[in-house]
mmCIF file of C-alpha atoms and ligand atoms in Angstrom:
data_model
loop_
_atom_site.group_PDB
_atom_site.id
_atom_site.type_symbol
_atom_site.label_atom_id
_atom_site.label_comp_id
_atom_site.label_asym_id
_atom_site.label_seq_id
_atom_site.Cartn_x
_atom_site.Cartn_y
_atom_site.Cartn_z
ATOM 1 C CA MET A 15 85.210 97.984 81.240
ATOM 2 C CA LYS A 16 87.529 95.171 82.269
ATOM 3 C CA VAL A 17 90.998 96.243 83.933
ATOM 4 C CA LEU A 18 94.024 94.042 84.383
ATOM 5 C CA VAL A 19 95.534 94.482 87.481
ATOM 6 C CA ILE A 20 99.331 93.877 87.770
ATOM 7 C CA ASN A 21 101.313 93.632 90.836
ATOM 8 C CA CYS A 22 104.588 92.282 89.858
ATOM 9 C CA GLY A 23 107.618 90.993 92.375
ATOM 10 C CA SER A 24 110.888 90.119 91.780
ATOM 11 C CA SER A 25 110.118 86.796 91.483
ATOM 12 C CA SER A 26 106.256 86.752 91.336
ATOM 13 C CA LEU A 27 103.467 88.450 89.589
ATOM 14 C CA LYS A 28 99.921 88.377 90.689
ATOM 15 C CA TYR A 29 97.127 89.484 88.452
ATOM 16 C CA GLN A 30 93.323 90.079 88.490
ATOM 17 C CA LEU A 31 91.137 91.193 85.847
ATOM 18 C CA VAL A 32 88.581 93.329 87.665
ATOM 19 C CA ASN A 33 85.218 95.292 86.469
ATOM 20 C CA PRO A 34 86.071 98.652 88.102
ATOM 21 C CA GLU A 35 82.513 99.873 88.500
ATOM 22 C CA SER A 36 80.833 96.791 89.833
ATOM 23 C CA GLY A 37 83.974 95.461 91.666
ATOM 24 C CA GLU A 38 83.399 92.262 89.955
ATOM 25 C CA VAL A 39 86.331 89.976 89.787
ATOM 26 C CA PHE A 40 86.569 88.062 86.521
ATOM 27 C CA ALA A 41 89.776 85.799 87.019
ATOM 28 C CA LYS A 42 92.692 86.212 89.746
ATOM 29 C CA GLY A 43 95.781 84.360 90.258
ATOM 30 C CA LEU A 44 99.606 84.337 90.943
ATOM 31 C CA CYS A 45 102.752 83.452 88.964
ATOM 32 C CA GLU A 46 105.603 82.218 91.679
ATOM 33 C CA ARG A 47 108.917 81.216 91.588
ATOM 34 C CA ILE A 48 109.879 83.297 88.426
ATOM 35 C CA GLY A 49 113.543 82.821 87.374
ATOM 36 C CA ILE A 50 113.804 79.923 90.130
ATOM 37 C CA GLU A 51 113.301 76.281 89.594
ATOM 38 C CA GLY A 52 109.861 74.998 90.261
ATOM 39 C CA SER A 53 107.840 78.083 88.878
ATOM 40 C CA LYS A 54 104.266 77.939 89.443
ATOM 41 C CA LEU A 55 101.153 79.315 87.920
ATOM 42 C CA GLU A 56 97.509 79.544 89.691
ATOM 43 C CA TYR A 57 94.503 80.696 88.058
ATOM 44 C CA GLU A 58 91.229 81.096 89.313
ATOM 45 C CA VAL A 59 87.665 81.786 87.570
ATOM 46 C CA VAL A 60 85.605 83.295 90.592
ATOM 47 C CA ALA A 61 82.293 83.240 89.277
ATOM 48 C CA LYS A 62 83.085 79.433 88.302
ATOM 49 C CA ASP A 63 84.706 78.542 91.342
ATOM 50 C CA PHE A 64 87.117 76.992 89.031
ATOM 51 C CA GLU A 65 90.645 76.832 90.199
ATOM 52 C CA LYS A 66 93.822 75.414 88.355
ATOM 53 C CA LYS A 67 97.484 75.269 89.643
ATOM 54 C CA LEU A 68 100.382 74.041 87.391
ATOM 55 C CA GLU A 69 104.039 73.963 87.553
ATOM 56 C CA VAL A 70 105.931 75.116 84.457
ATOM 57 C CA PRO A 71 109.057 76.987 83.590
ATOM 58 C CA MET A 72 108.869 80.423 83.503
ATOM 59 C CA PRO A 73 112.475 82.216 82.990
ATOM 60 C CA THR A 74 111.325 85.799 82.757
ATOM 61 C CA HIS A 75 108.496 87.704 83.520
ATOM 62 C CA LYS A 76 107.520 87.513 79.977
ATOM 63 C CA GLU A 77 107.058 83.947 79.827
ATOM 64 C CA ALA A 78 104.749 84.322 83.188
ATOM 65 C CA LEU A 79 102.868 86.846 81.359
ATOM 66 C CA GLU A 80 102.324 85.276 78.255
ATOM 67 C CA LEU A 81 100.810 82.318 80.168
ATOM 68 C CA VAL A 82 98.541 84.526 82.147
ATOM 69 C CA ILE A 83 97.130 85.956 78.917
ATOM 70 C CA SER A 84 96.886 82.574 77.389
ATOM 71 C CA HIS A 85 94.915 81.427 80.435
ATOM 72 C CA LEU A 86 92.564 84.547 80.292
ATOM 73 C CA THR A 87 92.075 83.942 76.676
ATOM 74 C CA ASP A 88 91.434 80.246 76.771
ATOM 75 C CA LYS A 89 88.575 79.062 74.962
ATOM 76 C CA GLU A 90 87.447 76.641 77.767
ATOM 77 C CA ILE A 91 88.669 78.157 80.630
ATOM 78 C CA GLY A 92 89.150 81.630 79.739
ATOM 79 C CA VAL A 93 86.981 84.860 80.744
ATOM 80 C CA ILE A 94 87.875 86.909 77.393
ATOM 81 C CA ALA A 95 88.145 85.989 73.833
ATOM 82 C CA SER A 96 91.077 87.965 73.317
ATOM 83 C CA VAL A 97 93.144 90.592 75.134
ATOM 84 C CA ASN A 98 91.019 93.360 72.842
ATOM 85 C CA GLU A 99 88.793 92.840 75.506
ATOM 86 C CA VAL A 100 91.394 94.237 78.322
ATOM 87 C CA ASP A 101 90.607 98.145 78.288
ATOM 88 C CA ALA A 102 93.546 99.032 80.494
ATOM 89 C CA ILE A 103 96.123 97.886 83.026
ATOM 90 C CA GLY A 104 96.753 99.078 86.454
ATOM 91 C CA HIS A 105 100.221 98.309 87.728
ATOM 92 C CA ARG A 106 101.078 98.510 91.384
ATOM 93 C CA VAL A 107 104.336 100.744 92.317
ATOM 94 C CA VAL A 108 105.648 100.606 95.540
ATOM 95 C CA HIS A 109 107.722 103.718 95.855
ATOM 96 C CA GLY A 110 106.738 107.185 94.212
ATOM 97 C CA GLY A 111 108.775 109.179 96.039
ATOM 98 C CA GLU A 112 107.912 112.852 96.332
ATOM 99 C CA GLU A 113 106.982 113.097 92.595
ATOM 100 C CA PHE A 114 103.801 110.873 92.667
ATOM 101 C CA ALA A 115 100.795 111.827 95.162
ATOM 102 C CA LYS A 116 98.438 110.515 92.828
ATOM 103 C CA SER A 117 98.293 107.717 90.235
ATOM 104 C CA VAL A 118 99.466 108.311 86.787
ATOM 105 C CA LEU A 119 98.960 107.212 83.202
ATOM 106 C CA LEU A 120 102.359 105.887 82.262
ATOM 107 C CA ASN A 121 104.761 107.126 79.207
ATOM 108 C CA GLU A 122 108.669 106.837 79.095
ATOM 109 C CA GLU A 123 109.003 109.922 80.779
ATOM 110 C CA VAL A 124 107.047 108.806 83.686
ATOM 111 C CA LEU A 125 108.839 105.441 83.733
ATOM 112 C CA LYS A 126 112.204 107.333 83.739
ATOM 113 C CA ALA A 127 110.779 109.513 87.006
ATOM 114 C CA ILE A 128 109.687 106.034 88.674
ATOM 115 C CA GLU A 129 113.270 104.697 87.922
ATOM 116 C CA ALA A 130 114.743 107.566 89.674
ATOM 117 C CA ASN A 131 113.305 106.169 92.688
ATOM 118 C CA ASN A 132 114.829 102.714 92.625
ATOM 119 C CA ASP A 133 117.556 103.631 95.213
ATOM 120 C CA LEU A 134 114.611 104.023 97.630
ATOM 121 C CA ALA A 135 112.821 100.747 97.071
ATOM 122 C CA PRO A 136 115.785 98.320 95.496
ATOM 123 C CA LEU A 137 113.825 95.205 95.495
ATOM 124 C CA HIS A 138 110.501 96.328 94.509
ATOM 125 C CA ASN A 139 110.441 99.505 92.243
ATOM 126 C CA PRO A 140 112.650 97.533 89.446
ATOM 127 C CA ALA A 141 110.234 94.424 89.438
ATOM 128 C CA ASN A 142 107.463 96.915 89.404
ATOM 129 C CA LEU A 143 109.070 98.575 86.431
ATOM 130 C CA MET A 144 109.552 95.294 84.592
ATOM 131 C CA GLY A 145 106.002 94.086 85.093
ATOM 132 C CA ILE A 146 105.102 97.276 83.244
ATOM 133 C CA ARG A 147 107.420 97.105 80.511
ATOM 134 C CA THR A 148 106.432 93.597 79.924
ATOM 135 C CA CYS A 149 102.759 94.294 79.675
ATOM 136 C CA MET A 150 103.921 97.188 76.880
ATOM 137 C CA GLU A 151 105.534 94.566 74.877
ATOM 138 C CA LEU A 152 103.121 91.943 75.069
ATOM 139 C CA MET A 153 99.976 93.933 74.871
ATOM 140 C CA PRO A 154 100.924 97.002 72.819
ATOM 141 C CA GLY A 155 98.718 99.840 72.334
ATOM 142 C CA LYS A 156 96.937 99.573 75.553
ATOM 143 C CA LYS A 157 96.904 102.402 78.529
ATOM 144 C CA ASN A 158 98.999 101.517 81.695
ATOM 145 C CA VAL A 159 98.542 103.234 84.629
ATOM 146 C CA GLY A 160 101.057 103.181 87.726
ATOM 147 C CA VAL A 161 99.189 103.135 91.499
ATOM 148 C CA PHE A 162 102.077 103.756 94.014
ATOM 149 C CA ASP A 163 101.959 102.596 97.592
ATOM 150 C CA THR A 164 103.196 105.780 98.988
ATOM 151 C CA ALA A 165 100.712 108.263 97.224
ATOM 152 C CA PHE A 166 98.337 108.200 99.838
ATOM 153 C CA HIS A 167 100.568 109.459 102.393
ATOM 154 C CA GLN A 168 102.064 112.238 100.533
ATOM 155 C CA THR A 169 99.376 114.649 102.298
ATOM 156 C CA MET A 170 101.472 114.110 105.517
ATOM 157 C CA PRO A 171 102.880 117.385 107.113
ATOM 158 C CA ALA A 172 106.334 118.063 107.702
ATOM 159 C CA GLU A 173 106.280 117.180 111.298
ATOM 160 C CA ALA A 174 105.072 113.866 110.466
ATOM 161 C CA PHE A 175 107.407 113.065 107.439
ATOM 162 C CA MET A 176 110.694 114.905 108.352
ATOM 163 C CA TYR A 177 113.456 112.755 110.305
ATOM 164 C CA ALA A 178 115.727 115.100 112.824
ATOM 165 C CA LEU A 179 118.783 114.146 110.852
ATOM 166 C CA PRO A 180 121.022 116.798 109.056
ATOM 167 C CA TYR A 181 118.599 118.728 106.692
ATOM 168 C CA GLU A 182 121.046 118.061 103.682
ATOM 169 C CA ASP A 183 119.920 114.413 104.067
ATOM 170 C CA TYR A 184 116.168 115.439 103.121
ATOM 171 C CA LYS A 185 117.637 117.797 100.632
ATOM 172 C CA GLU A 186 119.952 115.697 98.553
ATOM 173 C CA LEU A 187 119.121 112.104 99.512
ATOM 174 C CA LYS A 188 115.152 112.353 99.986
ATOM 175 C CA VAL A 189 115.591 110.886 103.189
ATOM 176 C CA ARG A 190 112.186 111.008 104.950
ATOM 177 C CA LYS A 191 109.057 108.975 106.003
ATOM 178 C CA TYR A 192 106.962 108.268 102.839
ATOM 179 C CA GLY A 193 104.551 105.502 104.214
ATOM 180 C CA PHE A 194 103.259 102.514 102.399
ATOM 181 C CA HIS A 195 100.266 100.486 101.928
ATOM 182 C CA GLY A 196 98.741 103.608 100.969
ATOM 183 C CA THR A 197 96.029 102.180 98.466
ATOM 184 C CA SER A 198 94.908 99.877 101.608
ATOM 185 C CA HIS A 199 94.699 102.623 104.022
ATOM 186 C CA LEU A 200 92.812 105.081 101.307
ATOM 187 C CA PHE A 201 90.355 101.989 100.627
ATOM 188 C CA VAL A 202 89.777 101.051 104.342
ATOM 189 C CA SER A 203 89.403 104.612 105.547
ATOM 190 C CA GLU A 204 87.061 105.667 102.636
ATOM 191 C CA THR A 205 84.863 102.667 103.504
ATOM 192 C CA MET A 206 85.104 103.667 107.185
ATOM 193 C CA ARG A 207 84.025 107.322 106.018
ATOM 194 C CA GLU A 208 81.034 105.894 103.943
ATOM 195 C CA ILE A 209 79.647 103.741 106.619
ATOM 196 C CA MET A 210 80.027 106.958 108.833
ATOM 197 C CA GLY A 211 77.809 109.052 106.187
ATOM 198 C CA ASN A 212 80.747 111.031 104.873
ATOM 199 C CA PRO A 213 81.036 113.505 107.684
ATOM 200 C CA ALA A 214 82.818 116.558 106.530
ATOM 201 C CA HIS A 215 85.130 115.713 109.514
ATOM 202 C CA SER A 216 86.470 112.213 110.620
ATOM 203 C CA LYS A 217 89.248 110.971 112.695
ATOM 204 C CA ILE A 218 89.962 107.366 111.892
ATOM 205 C CA ILE A 219 92.649 104.992 112.568
ATOM 206 C CA VAL A 220 93.624 102.271 110.301
ATOM 207 C CA CYS A 221 95.526 99.233 111.323
ATOM 208 C CA HIS A 222 96.736 97.358 108.191
ATOM 209 C CA LEU A 223 97.859 93.888 109.886
ATOM 210 C CA GLY A 224 99.426 91.500 107.669
ATOM 211 C CA ASN A 225 102.961 89.941 107.332
ATOM 212 C CA GLY A 226 103.695 93.485 106.573
ATOM 213 C CA ALA A 227 101.944 95.833 108.983
ATOM 214 C CA SER A 228 101.283 99.566 109.366
ATOM 215 C CA ILE A 229 99.112 101.873 110.943
ATOM 216 C CA SER A 230 98.227 105.249 109.638
ATOM 217 C CA ALA A 231 96.079 108.235 111.107
ATOM 218 C CA VAL A 232 93.242 109.315 108.541
ATOM 219 C CA LYS A 233 91.875 112.932 109.460
ATOM 220 C CA ASP A 234 88.998 114.427 107.230
ATOM 221 C CA GLY A 235 90.206 111.768 104.238
ATOM 222 C CA LYS A 236 93.678 112.705 104.588
ATOM 223 C CA SER A 237 96.686 110.505 105.679
ATOM 224 C CA ILE A 238 98.382 112.807 108.474
ATOM 225 C CA ASP A 239 100.835 110.232 109.623
ATOM 226 C CA THR A 240 101.808 106.602 109.144
ATOM 227 C CA SER A 241 103.913 104.187 110.883
ATOM 228 C CA MET A 242 106.434 103.134 108.118
ATOM 229 C CA GLY A 243 108.994 105.585 106.698
ATOM 230 C CA LEU A 244 111.759 105.806 104.432
ATOM 231 C CA THR A 245 111.292 102.035 103.796
ATOM 232 C CA PRO A 246 108.545 99.355 105.273
ATOM 233 C CA LEU A 247 110.947 98.400 108.006
ATOM 234 C CA GLN A 248 109.807 101.035 110.540
ATOM 235 C CA GLY A 249 106.931 101.250 112.747
ATOM 236 C CA LEU A 250 105.048 98.217 114.008
ATOM 237 C CA MET A 251 106.673 94.577 114.778
ATOM 238 C CA MET A 252 105.852 92.444 111.483
ATOM 239 C CA GLY A 253 106.104 89.156 110.731
ATOM 240 C CA THR A 254 109.936 89.360 110.115
ATOM 241 C CA ARG A 255 110.823 92.908 110.259
ATOM 242 C CA CYS A 256 111.534 94.554 113.541
ATOM 243 C CA GLY A 257 109.778 97.325 113.313
ATOM 244 C CA ASP A 258 110.912 100.442 115.479
ATOM 245 C CA ILE A 259 113.991 100.102 117.424
ATOM 246 C CA ASP A 260 116.999 102.481 118.486
ATOM 247 C CA PRO A 261 118.842 103.196 115.291
ATOM 248 C CA ALA A 262 122.236 102.771 117.220
ATOM 249 C CA ALA A 263 121.195 99.314 117.766
ATOM 250 C CA VAL A 264 121.853 98.710 114.156
ATOM 251 C CA LEU A 265 125.309 99.590 114.202
ATOM 252 C CA PHE A 266 126.118 97.812 117.760
ATOM 253 C CA VAL A 267 124.730 94.448 116.331
ATOM 254 C CA LYS A 268 126.369 94.740 112.974
ATOM 255 C CA ASN A 269 129.874 95.383 114.473
ATOM 256 C CA LYS A 270 129.556 93.141 117.364
ATOM 257 C CA ARG A 271 128.416 90.200 115.239
ATOM 258 C CA ASN A 272 130.995 91.229 112.474
ATOM 259 C CA LEU A 273 128.015 91.505 110.002
ATOM 260 C CA THR A 274 128.108 92.783 106.299
ATOM 261 C CA ASP A 275 125.646 95.463 105.338
ATOM 262 C CA GLU A 276 123.526 92.882 103.451
ATOM 263 C CA GLU A 277 123.534 90.762 106.364
ATOM 264 C CA MET A 278 122.339 93.207 108.760
ATOM 265 C CA ASP A 279 119.845 94.489 106.627
ATOM 266 C CA ALA A 280 118.466 91.012 106.160
ATOM 267 C CA ARG A 281 118.715 90.350 109.972
ATOM 268 C CA MET A 282 116.228 93.407 110.242
ATOM 269 C CA ASN A 283 113.947 92.502 107.303
ATOM 270 C CA LYS A 284 113.989 88.794 107.047
ATOM 271 C CA LYS A 285 114.603 87.223 110.773
ATOM 272 C CA SER A 286 113.078 89.683 112.973
ATOM 273 C CA GLY A 287 109.386 90.722 113.823
ATOM 274 C CA ILE A 288 107.496 87.734 115.056
ATOM 275 C CA LEU A 289 110.138 85.075 113.790
ATOM 276 C CA GLY A 290 112.955 86.766 115.412
ATOM 277 C CA LEU A 291 111.133 86.900 118.832
ATOM 278 C CA PHE A 292 109.191 83.717 118.955
ATOM 279 C CA GLY A 293 111.595 81.946 117.072
ATOM 280 C CA LYS A 294 109.565 79.229 115.346
ATOM 281 C CA SER A 295 107.516 80.937 112.652
ATOM 282 C CA SER A 296 106.709 84.281 111.203
ATOM 283 C CA ASP A 297 103.006 83.471 110.858
ATOM 284 C CA CYS A 298 100.627 84.484 113.502
ATOM 285 C CA ARG A 299 98.387 81.532 113.726
ATOM 286 C CA ASP A 300 101.589 79.537 114.624
ATOM 287 C CA LEU A 301 102.353 82.372 117.174
ATOM 288 C CA GLU A 302 98.568 82.091 118.532
ATOM 289 C CA MET A 303 98.525 78.520 118.855
ATOM 290 C CA ALA A 304 101.997 78.778 120.675
ATOM 291 C CA ALA A 305 101.135 81.416 123.046
ATOM 292 C CA THR A 306 97.721 79.644 123.888
ATOM 293 C CA ALA A 307 99.871 76.291 124.803
ATOM 294 C CA GLY A 308 101.898 78.516 126.939
ATOM 295 C CA ASP A 309 105.330 78.843 124.772
ATOM 296 C CA GLU A 310 107.178 81.761 127.029
ATOM 297 C CA ARG A 311 108.922 83.147 123.852
ATOM 298 C CA ALA A 312 105.038 83.289 121.818
ATOM 299 C CA VAL A 313 103.689 85.016 124.909
ATOM 300 C CA LEU A 314 106.498 87.618 124.736
ATOM 301 C CA ALA A 315 106.275 88.219 121.097
ATOM 302 C CA GLU A 316 102.612 88.402 121.172
ATOM 303 C CA LYS A 317 102.732 90.987 123.744
ATOM 304 C CA VAL A 318 105.360 93.285 122.088
ATOM 305 C CA PHE A 319 103.358 92.737 118.902
ATOM 306 C CA ILE A 320 100.220 94.136 120.337
ATOM 307 C CA TYR A 321 101.754 96.864 122.683
ATOM 308 C CA LYS A 322 103.049 98.236 119.532
ATOM 309 C CA ILE A 323 99.905 98.299 117.941
ATOM 310 C CA LYS A 324 98.380 100.187 121.010
ATOM 311 C CA SER A 325 101.086 102.641 121.104
ATOM 312 C CA TYR A 326 100.541 103.807 117.752
ATOM 313 C CA ILE A 327 97.041 104.052 118.448
ATOM 314 C CA GLY A 328 97.553 106.575 121.362
ATOM 315 C CA ALA A 329 99.969 108.468 119.569
ATOM 316 C CA TYR A 330 97.513 108.890 116.231
ATOM 317 C CA ALA A 331 94.577 109.711 118.577
ATOM 318 C CA ALA A 332 96.877 112.615 120.201
ATOM 319 C CA ALA A 333 98.362 113.564 116.919
ATOM 320 C CA MET A 334 94.277 113.961 115.509
ATOM 321 C CA GLY A 335 92.798 115.437 118.609
ATOM 322 C CA GLY A 336 90.620 112.097 119.383
ATOM 323 C CA VAL A 337 89.576 109.061 117.166
ATOM 324 C CA ASP A 338 85.947 108.312 115.706
ATOM 325 C CA ALA A 339 87.045 105.077 114.616
ATOM 326 C CA ILE A 340 89.488 102.332 114.613
ATOM 327 C CA CYS A 341 89.472 99.839 111.595
ATOM 328 C CA PHE A 342 91.181 96.488 111.098
ATOM 329 C CA THR A 343 92.340 94.921 108.020
ATOM 330 C CA GLY A 344 94.935 92.683 106.432
ATOM 331 C CA GLY A 345 95.534 89.014 107.327
ATOM 332 C CA ILE A 346 95.967 89.517 111.039
ATOM 333 C CA GLY A 347 93.541 92.375 111.260
ATOM 334 C CA GLU A 348 90.695 90.811 109.435
ATOM 335 C CA ASN A 349 91.018 86.972 111.033
ATOM 336 C CA SER A 350 92.440 87.424 114.604
ATOM 337 C CA ALA A 351 89.840 88.110 117.080
ATOM 338 C CA ASN A 352 92.605 87.584 119.796
ATOM 339 C CA VAL A 353 94.892 90.367 118.591
ATOM 340 C CA ARG A 354 91.957 92.949 117.876
ATOM 341 C CA GLU A 355 90.702 92.097 121.277
ATOM 342 C CA LYS A 356 94.093 92.262 122.973
ATOM 343 C CA THR A 357 94.771 95.907 121.162
ATOM 344 C CA LEU A 358 91.838 97.346 122.359
ATOM 345 C CA GLU A 359 92.274 96.098 126.003
ATOM 346 C CA GLY A 360 92.803 98.979 128.104
ATOM 347 C CA LEU A 361 91.582 101.912 125.504
ATOM 348 C CA GLU A 362 88.282 102.080 127.221
ATOM 349 C CA PHE A 363 89.630 105.752 128.438
ATOM 350 C CA LEU A 364 89.504 106.953 124.657
ATOM 351 C CA GLY A 365 85.936 105.699 124.405
ATOM 352 C CA VAL A 366 86.454 102.350 123.019
ATOM 353 C CA GLU A 367 84.013 99.463 123.649
ATOM 354 C CA LEU A 368 84.374 96.218 121.811
ATOM 355 C CA ASP A 369 81.349 93.894 121.584
ATOM 356 C CA LYS A 370 83.595 90.690 122.571
ATOM 357 C CA GLU A 371 81.465 88.349 121.329
ATOM 358 C CA ILE A 372 80.572 89.889 118.092
ATOM 359 C CA ASN A 373 84.284 90.222 117.453
ATOM 360 C CA SER A 374 84.803 86.637 118.106
ATOM 361 C CA VAL A 375 82.370 85.449 115.589
ATOM 362 C CA ARG A 376 83.963 84.853 112.187
ATOM 363 C CA LYS A 377 81.706 86.965 109.575
ATOM 364 C CA LYS A 378 82.621 88.076 105.997
ATOM 365 C CA GLY A 379 82.484 91.712 104.943
ATOM 366 C CA ASN A 380 82.578 95.079 106.719
ATOM 367 C CA VAL A 381 81.805 94.298 110.384
ATOM 368 C CA LYS A 382 81.088 96.583 113.215
ATOM 369 C CA LEU A 383 82.654 94.890 116.627
ATOM 370 C CA SER A 384 82.203 98.283 118.720
ATOM 371 C CA THR A 385 78.922 98.146 121.022
ATOM 372 C CA GLU A 386 76.170 100.695 120.480
ATOM 373 C CA ASN A 387 77.460 102.653 123.588
ATOM 374 C CA SER A 388 81.019 102.629 122.294
ATOM 375 C CA LYS A 389 81.982 106.518 121.631
ATOM 376 C CA VAL A 390 84.685 104.941 119.359
ATOM 377 C CA LEU A 391 83.286 102.843 116.137
ATOM 378 C CA VAL A 392 85.516 99.585 115.636
ATOM 379 C CA TYR A 393 85.205 97.871 112.405
ATOM 380 C CA LYS A 394 86.497 95.226 110.763
ATOM 381 C CA ILE A 395 86.984 95.833 106.857
ATOM 382 C CA PRO A 396 88.520 93.509 104.217
ATOM 383 C CA THR A 397 90.996 95.637 101.944
ATOM 384 C CA ASN A 398 90.783 95.468 98.465
ATOM 385 C CA GLU A 399 93.941 97.154 96.953
ATOM 386 C CA GLU A 400 93.146 95.654 93.598
ATOM 387 C CA LEU A 401 90.020 97.297 93.333
ATOM 388 C CA VAL A 402 91.378 100.819 94.121
ATOM 389 C CA ILE A 403 94.298 100.383 91.260
ATOM 390 C CA ALA A 404 91.317 99.235 89.084
ATOM 391 C CA ARG A 405 89.210 102.215 89.823
ATOM 392 C CA ASP A 406 92.319 104.919 89.379
ATOM 393 C CA THR A 407 93.161 103.090 86.049
ATOM 394 C CA TYR A 408 89.483 103.220 84.621
ATOM 395 C CA LYS A 409 89.667 107.034 85.712
ATOM 396 C CA LEU A 410 92.683 107.781 84.045
ATOM 397 C CA ALA A 411 92.600 105.448 81.154
ATOM 398 C CA LYS A 412 88.634 106.085 79.637
HETATM 399 P P1 ADP B 526 101.262 90.202 103.447
HETATM 400 O O1 ADP B 526 101.422 91.246 104.187
HETATM 401 O O2 ADP B 526 101.937 89.078 103.119
HETATM 402 O O3 ADP B 526 99.840 90.337 102.242
HETATM 403 P P2 ADP B 526 98.270 88.976 104.727
HETATM 404 O O4 ADP B 526 97.848 90.405 104.657
HETATM 405 O O5 ADP B 526 97.945 87.749 104.082
HETATM 406 O O6 ADP B 526 99.841 88.918 104.452
HETATM 407 O O7 ADP B 526 98.609 88.330 106.194
HETATM 408 C C1 ADP B 526 99.213 87.344 106.767
HETATM 409 C C2 ADP B 526 98.894 86.909 108.172
HETATM 410 O O8 ADP B 526 97.776 86.606 108.484
HETATM 411 C C3 ADP B 526 99.762 85.839 108.609
HETATM 412 O O9 ADP B 526 100.799 86.159 109.858
HETATM 413 C C4 ADP B 526 98.732 85.082 109.033
HETATM 414 O O10 ADP B 526 99.123 83.970 110.230
HETATM 415 C C5 ADP B 526 97.592 85.900 109.315
HETATM 416 N N1 ADP B 526 96.278 85.190 109.381
HETATM 417 C C6 ADP B 526 95.620 84.729 108.529
HETATM 418 N N2 ADP B 526 94.538 84.125 109.051
HETATM 419 C C7 ADP B 526 94.803 84.050 110.552
HETATM 420 C C8 ADP B 526 93.648 83.654 111.551
HETATM 421 N N3 ADP B 526 92.382 83.003 111.307
HETATM 422 N N4 ADP B 526 94.005 84.140 112.779
HETATM 423 C C9 ADP B 526 95.476 84.745 112.840
HETATM 424 N N5 ADP B 526 96.249 85.327 112.016
HETATM 425 C C10 ADP B 526 95.650 84.923 110.815
#
């Protein structure tokens, strides 16, 4: 079985050809700057350590996908003889609203229902839908499956997902917390549960820390709360997103600075977070280097970043009545020993004891970072959203 996993952004297309049973990745890559000058394709054959990059015009996602297919089926550098070998196609869809609590086989009716959520994710959902329609056009007859970023969090109870706005804003406008990064929180918490021996009861906190960052409370395998909200702007401080602020600050800054709605939106989504406080970069590596060198704003940005994560860990331990395991994932969570150590500093009262030596050594795969005496397990677990998409696709399409 071979599943093609597609993650379409407004100007990008990420792809992986995966065996959903073994997890083997045959080929993967990325098309960037679609519809913009300087479009680029990256193509990698994992088993052969073969990598190719080329710049070639891709006016639309159709040309991008054609290029991906021609590489996958190329006589010399391809991994399949023809698209007949692709058994099904799995798509990442960002917003499933309240309709989709699970992955779903895609047809015209389902696409319309996804389209109805476009308002809730105007940057992401239309791009995801375009990817789906392009695949249906270029590879007719294949089963396509939609896997939603929001689905895993649909188990949140009302007290976690409701905002205390007038009730009609929920009923009529669907304004509530949805949560994102669901496939990652699912993958990491399930991996953690397996490591724990699949106990009937478990209280797991997953810290997904990348450019986008979110944290979730997973009780007995179900998400009961998560930090992102109606959109991926709520919650932790991120690379360029502000995360939680007083909602009144939005109107205050907008009015004082005479900004349009779009400018204010961009200020919060693209100019805030690490970039906003540090001022020089949104990248955590740059931040850490500058903080080590004594840059005051870098030190401040790092402190705020860590404080937010720590506060959520405290909140979620309280929400679950304790915590058995804390997992770190995402580019920062998997790679930054500094962020992990500083986040867990002072959490000894919860029963957390980090093995600082193991934490500071770079090791691939799932790594236990807590000491033998620690009451709370601490793990680094590399996320694998594509594998979740491939597995769900396989289950629904076979
Ligand atoms: P995205 O949300 O775009 O998928 P990633 O999960 O790839 O983001 O994470 C990107 C972040 O990971 C960047 O801020 C980058 O600086 C950080 N990162 C990657 N490697 C390291 C490292 N060795 N130390 C600290 N941060 C790292």
